[in-house]
């Protein structure tokens, strides 16, 4: 019998890659999906299995991180060996517009899940999706010993979740780990995060569908890795003998301007002819530089990244060009459920 996992945030970028990884490892994957008035399962449509299919290994449940009782009921029903808490309001700029909501889902949501594990009485391991945003203003390179100095409601909520996870490990002996992941991207990255916003615009400008791209601060430094590699690190953390916290990063810095240049240049375009500044994309308090030191993950998990930011920019542009061509040819269809 394979293991059973429950993923919150299964419809997100990481959730979709993690579900693929676990299914390939013969897990039965249960995913928590929040109710939406429009389809929100596009990233997992290709691995979706019909409820009527016997012996299916991918099962979706409606619930929400704001509903603690629903979490208890779900855990009692599924009895997972492993829980991956990836669900969150994950957009830093938006967290300044909706700080209470972000605190509720991204912060308290984790506590609800930890408490639901206790209340349901099941024996399980939990992965918490912690973030380099917790380091905020702390100068790079950042590792597991770097003090937190969050710069947004999102960062503050993640710090709350981080310490709640550590507290449940210490107080109740729970196998609870924090993966402190630096920015990771892919063709499935949400369209309003800066990398995807850029690569999508490159595809559209190249096709003559868009002329201008409005951005905020181009000087910010980030450490961008490739999401499918990062979900492997999550899984490895839960396979260890002892629970612990790990930084996951490439260690390679680049500015938003560097990424912009590489993405446009990969199609022979000059970004400076298309990009304009809009202050609405700036944050009230910015995180200037995040560059991770992932040597602990390398030494203890045997995890190392292969894809660096320049290659990532190229592969994301290629994927956005292919997706646009498919869309324009009418070949892309939505699956109804
Ligand atoms: P994402 O694409 O924004 O996905 C977030 C997921 O959370 C989506 O499935 C979303 O559902 C779900 N969600 C939102 N509100 C919810 C609620 N109230 N109840 C239940 N689910 C809810 O994020 P990601 O990039 O995959 O990141 C996964 C996790 O890692 C997040 O916790 C994020 O904060 C954290 N993280 C990300 C990065 C990164 O660079 N990607 C780095 C460090 C940490 P919908 O699809 O319906 O919106
Ligand atoms: O911004 C600058 C912006 O929104 C990156 C989330 O996954 O990673 C992500 O958070 C940088 C910032 O990601 C635009 O000011 C300029 O300095 O792509 P982003 P983020 O804020 O680093 C962390 C690790 C997480 O945990 C989060 O969940 O780019 N920037 N112009 C812009 N950013 C956006 N979104 N849009 C712009 O137009």
PDB file of N, CA, C and O and ligand atoms in Angstrom, residues 89-93 130-133 154 158 181-185 189 192-195 197 214-218 220-222 224 256 281-283 286-288 290, ligand 2:
ATOM      1  N   UNK A  89      -2.858  33.051   0.948  1.00  0.00           N
ATOM      2  CA  UNK A  89      -2.908  34.258   0.122  1.00  0.00           C
ATOM      3  C   UNK A  89      -1.435  34.585  -0.041  1.00  0.00           C
ATOM      4  O   UNK A  89      -0.794  35.097   0.879  1.00  0.00           O
ATOM      5  N   UNK A  90      -0.870  34.320  -1.198  1.00  0.00           N
ATOM      6  CA  UNK A  90       0.596  34.279  -1.333  1.00  0.00           C
ATOM      7  C   UNK A  90       1.186  35.503  -2.019  1.00  0.00           C
ATOM      8  O   UNK A  90       2.389  35.537  -2.255  1.00  0.00           O
ATOM      9  N   UNK A  91       0.355  36.495  -2.337  1.00  0.00           N
ATOM     10  CA  UNK A  91       0.874  37.658  -3.077  1.00  0.00           C
ATOM     11  C   UNK A  91       1.262  38.779  -2.103  1.00  0.00           C
ATOM     12  O   UNK A  91       0.406  39.286  -1.368  1.00  0.00           O
ATOM     13  N   UNK A  92       2.532  39.153  -2.143  1.00  0.00           N
ATOM     14  CA  UNK A  92       3.046  40.128  -1.169  1.00  0.00           C
ATOM     15  C   UNK A  92       2.382  41.497  -1.353  1.00  0.00           C
ATOM     16  O   UNK A  92       1.927  42.113  -0.380  1.00  0.00           O
ATOM     17  N   UNK A  93       2.285  41.990  -2.576  1.00  0.00           N
ATOM     18  CA  UNK A  93       1.666  43.309  -2.811  1.00  0.00           C
ATOM     19  C   UNK A  93       0.202  43.305  -2.358  1.00  0.00           C
ATOM     20  O   UNK A  93      -0.258  44.236  -1.706  1.00  0.00           O
ATOM     21  N   UNK A 130       6.971  27.705   4.476  1.00  0.00           N
ATOM     22  CA  UNK A 130       7.530  28.973   4.951  1.00  0.00           C
ATOM     23  C   UNK A 130       8.262  29.658   3.808  1.00  0.00           C
ATOM     24  O   UNK A 130       8.497  29.059   2.756  1.00  0.00           O
ATOM     25  N   UNK A 131       8.639  30.933   4.039  1.00  0.00           N
ATOM     26  CA  UNK A 131       9.082  31.746   2.904  1.00  0.00           C
ATOM     27  C   UNK A 131      10.284  32.610   3.243  1.00  0.00           C
ATOM     28  O   UNK A 131      10.418  33.111   4.372  1.00  0.00           O
ATOM     29  N   UNK A 132      11.108  32.867   2.236  1.00  0.00           N
ATOM     30  CA  UNK A 132      12.236  33.803   2.390  1.00  0.00           C
ATOM     31  C   UNK A 132      11.740  35.212   2.723  1.00  0.00           C
ATOM     32  O   UNK A 132      12.510  36.028   3.226  1.00  0.00           O
ATOM     33  N   UNK A 133      10.450  35.499   2.455  1.00  0.00           N
ATOM     34  CA  UNK A 133       9.886  36.809   2.820  1.00  0.00           C
ATOM     35  C   UNK A 133       9.972  37.049   4.326  1.00  0.00           C
ATOM     36  O   UNK A 133       9.885  38.187   4.776  1.00  0.00           O
ATOM     37  N   UNK A 154       2.110  39.749   4.544  1.00  0.00           N
ATOM     38  CA  UNK A 154       2.368  38.363   4.136  1.00  0.00           C
ATOM     39  C   UNK A 154       3.556  37.788   4.916  1.00  0.00           C
ATOM     40  O   UNK A 154       3.475  36.691   5.483  1.00  0.00           O
ATOM     41  N   UNK A 158       3.603  34.691   7.615  1.00  0.00           N
ATOM     42  CA  UNK A 158       4.448  33.498   7.454  1.00  0.00           C
ATOM     43  C   UNK A 158       5.333  33.276   8.682  1.00  0.00           C
ATOM     44  O   UNK A 158       5.625  32.136   9.050  1.00  0.00           O
ATOM     45  N   UNK A 181      11.438  28.430   1.640  1.00  0.00           N
ATOM     46  CA  UNK A 181      11.749  28.439   0.211  1.00  0.00           C
ATOM     47  C   UNK A 181      11.903  29.860  -0.315  1.00  0.00           C
ATOM     48  O   UNK A 181      11.098  30.746  -0.017  1.00  0.00           O
ATOM     49  N   UNK A 182      12.971  30.046  -1.085  1.00  0.00           N
ATOM     50  CA  UNK A 182      13.162  31.307  -1.793  1.00  0.00           C
ATOM     51  C   UNK A 182      12.315  31.257  -3.068  1.00  0.00           C
ATOM     52  O   UNK A 182      11.772  30.201  -3.413  1.00  0.00           O
ATOM     53  N   UNK A 183      12.207  32.398  -3.750  1.00  0.00           N
ATOM     54  CA  UNK A 183      11.305  32.489  -4.918  1.00  0.00           C
ATOM     55  C   UNK A 183      11.555  31.333  -5.887  1.00  0.00           C
ATOM     56  O   UNK A 183      12.698  31.061  -6.256  1.00  0.00           O
ATOM     57  N   UNK A 184      10.469  30.680  -6.289  1.00  0.00           N
ATOM     58  CA  UNK A 184      10.590  29.639  -7.309  1.00  0.00           C
ATOM     59  C   UNK A 184       9.434  29.786  -8.287  1.00  0.00           C
ATOM     60  O   UNK A 184       8.298  30.084  -7.903  1.00  0.00           O
ATOM     61  N   UNK A 185       9.756  29.572  -9.529  1.00  0.00           N
ATOM     62  CA  UNK A 185       8.898  29.973 -10.639  1.00  0.00           C
ATOM     63  C   UNK A 185       8.760  28.815 -11.615  1.00  0.00           C
ATOM     64  O   UNK A 185       9.469  27.812 -11.508  1.00  0.00           O
ATOM     65  N   UNK A 189       3.494  29.526 -12.830  1.00  0.00           N
ATOM     66  CA  UNK A 189       3.520  30.625 -11.868  1.00  0.00           C
ATOM     67  C   UNK A 189       2.310  31.530 -12.109  1.00  0.00           C
ATOM     68  O   UNK A 189       1.941  31.801 -13.259  1.00  0.00           O
ATOM     69  N   UNK A 192       0.426  37.242 -12.010  1.00  0.00           N
ATOM     70  CA  UNK A 192       0.731  38.576 -11.477  1.00  0.00           C
ATOM     71  C   UNK A 192       2.045  38.623 -10.685  1.00  0.00           C
ATOM     72  O   UNK A 192       2.399  39.668 -10.147  1.00  0.00           O
ATOM     73  N   UNK A 193       2.752  37.520 -10.579  1.00  0.00           N
ATOM     74  CA  UNK A 193       4.098  37.565  -9.994  1.00  0.00           C
ATOM     75  C   UNK A 193       5.051  38.042 -11.083  1.00  0.00           C
ATOM     76  O   UNK A 193       4.817  37.805 -12.285  1.00  0.00           O
ATOM     77  N   UNK A 194       6.145  38.710 -10.689  1.00  0.00           N
ATOM     78  CA  UNK A 194       6.879  39.494 -11.683  1.00  0.00           C
ATOM     79  C   UNK A 194       7.467  38.663 -12.825  1.00  0.00           C
ATOM     80  O   UNK A 194       7.434  39.083 -13.981  1.00  0.00           O
ATOM     81  N   UNK A 195       7.988  37.472 -12.521  1.00  0.00           N
ATOM     82  CA  UNK A 195       8.621  36.673 -13.593  1.00  0.00           C
ATOM     83  C   UNK A 195       7.595  36.295 -14.669  1.00  0.00           C
ATOM     84  O   UNK A 195       7.827  36.484 -15.856  1.00  0.00           O
ATOM     85  N   UNK A 197       4.661  37.620 -15.166  1.00  0.00           N
ATOM     86  CA  UNK A 197       4.114  38.822 -15.794  1.00  0.00           C
ATOM     87  C   UNK A 197       5.022  39.230 -16.962  1.00  0.00           C
ATOM     88  O   UNK A 197       4.552  39.587 -18.047  1.00  0.00           O
ATOM     89  N   UNK A 214       3.831  47.449 -17.799  1.00  0.00           N
ATOM     90  CA  UNK A 214       4.019  48.347 -16.654  1.00  0.00           C
ATOM     91  C   UNK A 214       4.533  47.552 -15.465  1.00  0.00           C
ATOM     92  O   UNK A 214       3.922  46.555 -15.070  1.00  0.00           O
ATOM     93  N   UNK A 215       5.642  48.015 -14.893  1.00  0.00           N
ATOM     94  CA  UNK A 215       6.242  47.343 -13.741  1.00  0.00           C
ATOM     95  C   UNK A 215       6.580  48.353 -12.647  1.00  0.00           C
ATOM     96  O   UNK A 215       6.563  49.567 -12.893  1.00  0.00           O
ATOM     97  N   UNK A 216       6.938  47.799 -11.460  1.00  0.00           N
ATOM     98  CA  UNK A 216       7.354  48.650 -10.336  1.00  0.00           C
ATOM     99  C   UNK A 216       8.874  48.674 -10.214  1.00  0.00           C
ATOM    100  O   UNK A 216       9.582  48.956 -11.178  1.00  0.00           O
ATOM    101  N   UNK A 217       9.351  48.292  -9.024  1.00  0.00           N
ATOM    102  CA  UNK A 217      10.784  48.377  -8.690  1.00  0.00           C
ATOM    103  C   UNK A 217      11.617  47.332  -9.449  1.00  0.00           C
ATOM    104  O   UNK A 217      11.455  46.135  -9.248  1.00  0.00           O
ATOM    105  N   UNK A 218      12.535  47.795 -10.271  1.00  0.00           N
ATOM    106  CA  UNK A 218      13.371  46.868 -11.055  1.00  0.00           C
ATOM    107  C   UNK A 218      14.684  46.536 -10.352  1.00  0.00           C
ATOM    108  O   UNK A 218      15.468  45.712 -10.833  1.00  0.00           O
ATOM    109  N   UNK A 220      15.056  45.359  -7.202  1.00  0.00           N
ATOM    110  CA  UNK A 220      14.996  44.298  -6.188  1.00  0.00           C
ATOM    111  C   UNK A 220      15.809  43.086  -6.643  1.00  0.00           C
ATOM    112  O   UNK A 220      15.782  42.711  -7.818  1.00  0.00           O
ATOM    113  N   UNK A 221      16.519  42.481  -5.690  1.00  0.00           N
ATOM    114  CA  UNK A 221      17.325  41.287  -5.965  1.00  0.00           C
ATOM    115  C   UNK A 221      16.578  40.063  -5.432  1.00  0.00           C
ATOM    116  O   UNK A 221      16.116  40.067  -4.294  1.00  0.00           O
ATOM    117  N   UNK A 222      16.455  39.047  -6.280  1.00  0.00           N
ATOM    118  CA  UNK A 222      15.822  37.804  -5.846  1.00  0.00           C
ATOM    119  C   UNK A 222      16.694  36.619  -6.260  1.00  0.00           C
ATOM    120  O   UNK A 222      17.566  36.723  -7.118  1.00  0.00           O
ATOM    121  N   UNK A 224      15.915  33.262  -7.816  1.00  0.00           N
ATOM    122  CA  UNK A 224      14.826  32.538  -8.472  1.00  0.00           C
ATOM    123  C   UNK A 224      15.238  31.121  -8.860  1.00  0.00           C
ATOM    124  O   UNK A 224      16.207  30.939  -9.618  1.00  0.00           O
ATOM    125  N   UNK A 256      15.392  42.261 -10.774  1.00  0.00           N
ATOM    126  CA  UNK A 256      14.231  42.172 -11.671  1.00  0.00           C
ATOM    127  C   UNK A 256      14.661  42.640 -13.071  1.00  0.00           C
ATOM    128  O   UNK A 256      14.284  42.048 -14.087  1.00  0.00           O
ATOM    129  N   UNK A 281       2.700  49.305  -8.604  1.00  0.00           N
ATOM    130  CA  UNK A 281       3.303  47.985  -8.381  1.00  0.00           C
ATOM    131  C   UNK A 281       4.405  47.998  -7.318  1.00  0.00           C
ATOM    132  O   UNK A 281       5.016  46.969  -7.041  1.00  0.00           O
ATOM    133  N   UNK A 282       4.657  49.189  -6.745  1.00  0.00           N
ATOM    134  CA  UNK A 282       5.631  49.251  -5.646  1.00  0.00           C
ATOM    135  C   UNK A 282       4.952  48.833  -4.340  1.00  0.00           C
ATOM    136  O   UNK A 282       3.731  48.943  -4.205  1.00  0.00           O
ATOM    137  N   UNK A 283       5.759  48.392  -3.391  1.00  0.00           N
ATOM    138  CA  UNK A 283       5.220  48.015  -2.076  1.00  0.00           C
ATOM    139  C   UNK A 283       5.517  49.113  -1.058  1.00  0.00           C
ATOM    140  O   UNK A 283       6.573  49.740  -1.145  1.00  0.00           O
ATOM    141  N   UNK A 286       9.586  47.587   0.843  1.00  0.00           N
ATOM    142  CA  UNK A 286      10.106  46.595  -0.115  1.00  0.00           C
ATOM    143  C   UNK A 286      11.113  45.665   0.565  1.00  0.00           C
ATOM    144  O   UNK A 286      11.738  46.028   1.577  1.00  0.00           O
ATOM    145  N   UNK A 287      11.243  44.483   0.031  1.00  0.00           N
ATOM    146  CA  UNK A 287      12.327  43.567   0.413  1.00  0.00           C
ATOM    147  C   UNK A 287      13.394  43.726  -0.663  1.00  0.00           C
ATOM    148  O   UNK A 287      13.191  43.339  -1.817  1.00  0.00           O
ATOM    149  N   UNK A 288      14.527  44.319  -0.299  1.00  0.00           N
ATOM    150  CA  UNK A 288      15.520  44.679  -1.314  1.00  0.00           C
ATOM    151  C   UNK A 288      16.282  43.484  -1.874  1.00  0.00           C
ATOM    152  O   UNK A 288      16.532  43.427  -3.074  1.00  0.00           O
ATOM    153  N   UNK A 290      17.049  39.143  -1.470  1.00  0.00           N
ATOM    154  CA  UNK A 290      16.936  37.798  -0.899  1.00  0.00           C
ATOM    155  C   UNK A 290      17.849  36.865  -1.697  1.00  0.00           C
ATOM    156  O   UNK A 290      17.674  36.720  -2.913  1.00  0.00           O
TER     157      UNK A 290
HETATM  158  O1  LIG B   2       7.945  40.251  -6.754  1.00  0.00           O
HETATM  159  C1  LIG B   2       9.222  43.483  -7.896  1.00  0.00           C
HETATM  160  C2  LIG B   2       8.601  43.424  -6.513  1.00  0.00           C
HETATM  161  O2  LIG B   2       5.579  39.485  -6.630  1.00  0.00           O
HETATM  162  C3  LIG B   2       9.346  40.123  -6.912  1.00  0.00           C
HETATM  163  C4  LIG B   2       5.806  35.069  -3.605  1.00  0.00           C
HETATM  164  O3  LIG B   2       5.786  33.793  -4.194  1.00  0.00           O
HETATM  165  O4  LIG B   2       8.198  35.047  -3.440  1.00  0.00           O
HETATM  166  C5  LIG B   2       7.100  35.763  -3.962  1.00  0.00           C
HETATM  167  O5  LIG B   2       7.081  37.093  -3.446  1.00  0.00           O
HETATM  168  C6  LIG B   2       9.987  41.498  -6.961  1.00  0.00           C
HETATM  169  C7  LIG B   2       9.537  42.433  -5.828  1.00  0.00           C
HETATM  170  O6  LIG B   2       7.447  38.038  -5.705  1.00  0.00           O
HETATM  171  C8  LIG B   2       6.568  44.250 -10.247  1.00  0.00           C
HETATM  172  O7  LIG B   2       8.584  44.717  -5.908  1.00  0.00           O
HETATM  173  C9  LIG B   2       8.560  44.976  -9.815  1.00  0.00           C
HETATM  174  O8  LIG B   2      10.650  43.092  -5.316  1.00  0.00           O
HETATM  175  O9  LIG B   2       7.199  38.231  -8.106  1.00  0.00           O
HETATM  176  P1  LIG B   2       6.959  38.986  -6.864  1.00  0.00           P
HETATM  177  P2  LIG B   2       7.813  38.317  -4.171  1.00  0.00           P
HETATM  178  O10 LIG B   2       7.205  39.540  -3.655  1.00  0.00           O
HETATM  179  O11 LIG B   2       9.295  38.174  -4.038  1.00  0.00           O
HETATM  180  C10 LIG B   2       8.193  34.884  -2.013  1.00  0.00           C
HETATM  181  C11 LIG B   2       9.401  34.076  -1.639  1.00  0.00           C
HETATM  182  C12 LIG B   2       6.915  34.360  -1.501  1.00  0.00           C
HETATM  183  O12 LIG B   2       6.876  33.635  -0.512  1.00  0.00           O
HETATM  184  C13 LIG B   2       5.671  34.917  -2.101  1.00  0.00           C
HETATM  185  O13 LIG B   2       4.569  34.056  -1.848  1.00  0.00           O
HETATM  186  O14 LIG B   2       9.571  42.133  -8.168  1.00  0.00           O
HETATM  187  N1  LIG B   2       8.305  43.966  -8.953  1.00  0.00           N
HETATM  188  N2  LIG B   2       7.509  45.176 -10.615  1.00  0.00           N
HETATM  189  C14 LIG B   2       7.074  43.480  -9.194  1.00  0.00           C
HETATM  190  N3  LIG B   2       6.373  42.483  -8.640  1.00  0.00           N
HETATM  191  C15 LIG B   2       5.129  42.220  -9.139  1.00  0.00           C
HETATM  192  N4  LIG B   2       4.407  41.199  -8.611  1.00  0.00           N
HETATM  193  N5  LIG B   2       4.591  42.961 -10.154  1.00  0.00           N
HETATM  194  C16 LIG B   2       5.251  43.987 -10.748  1.00  0.00           C
HETATM  195  O15 LIG B   2       4.751  44.630 -11.662  1.00  0.00           O
END
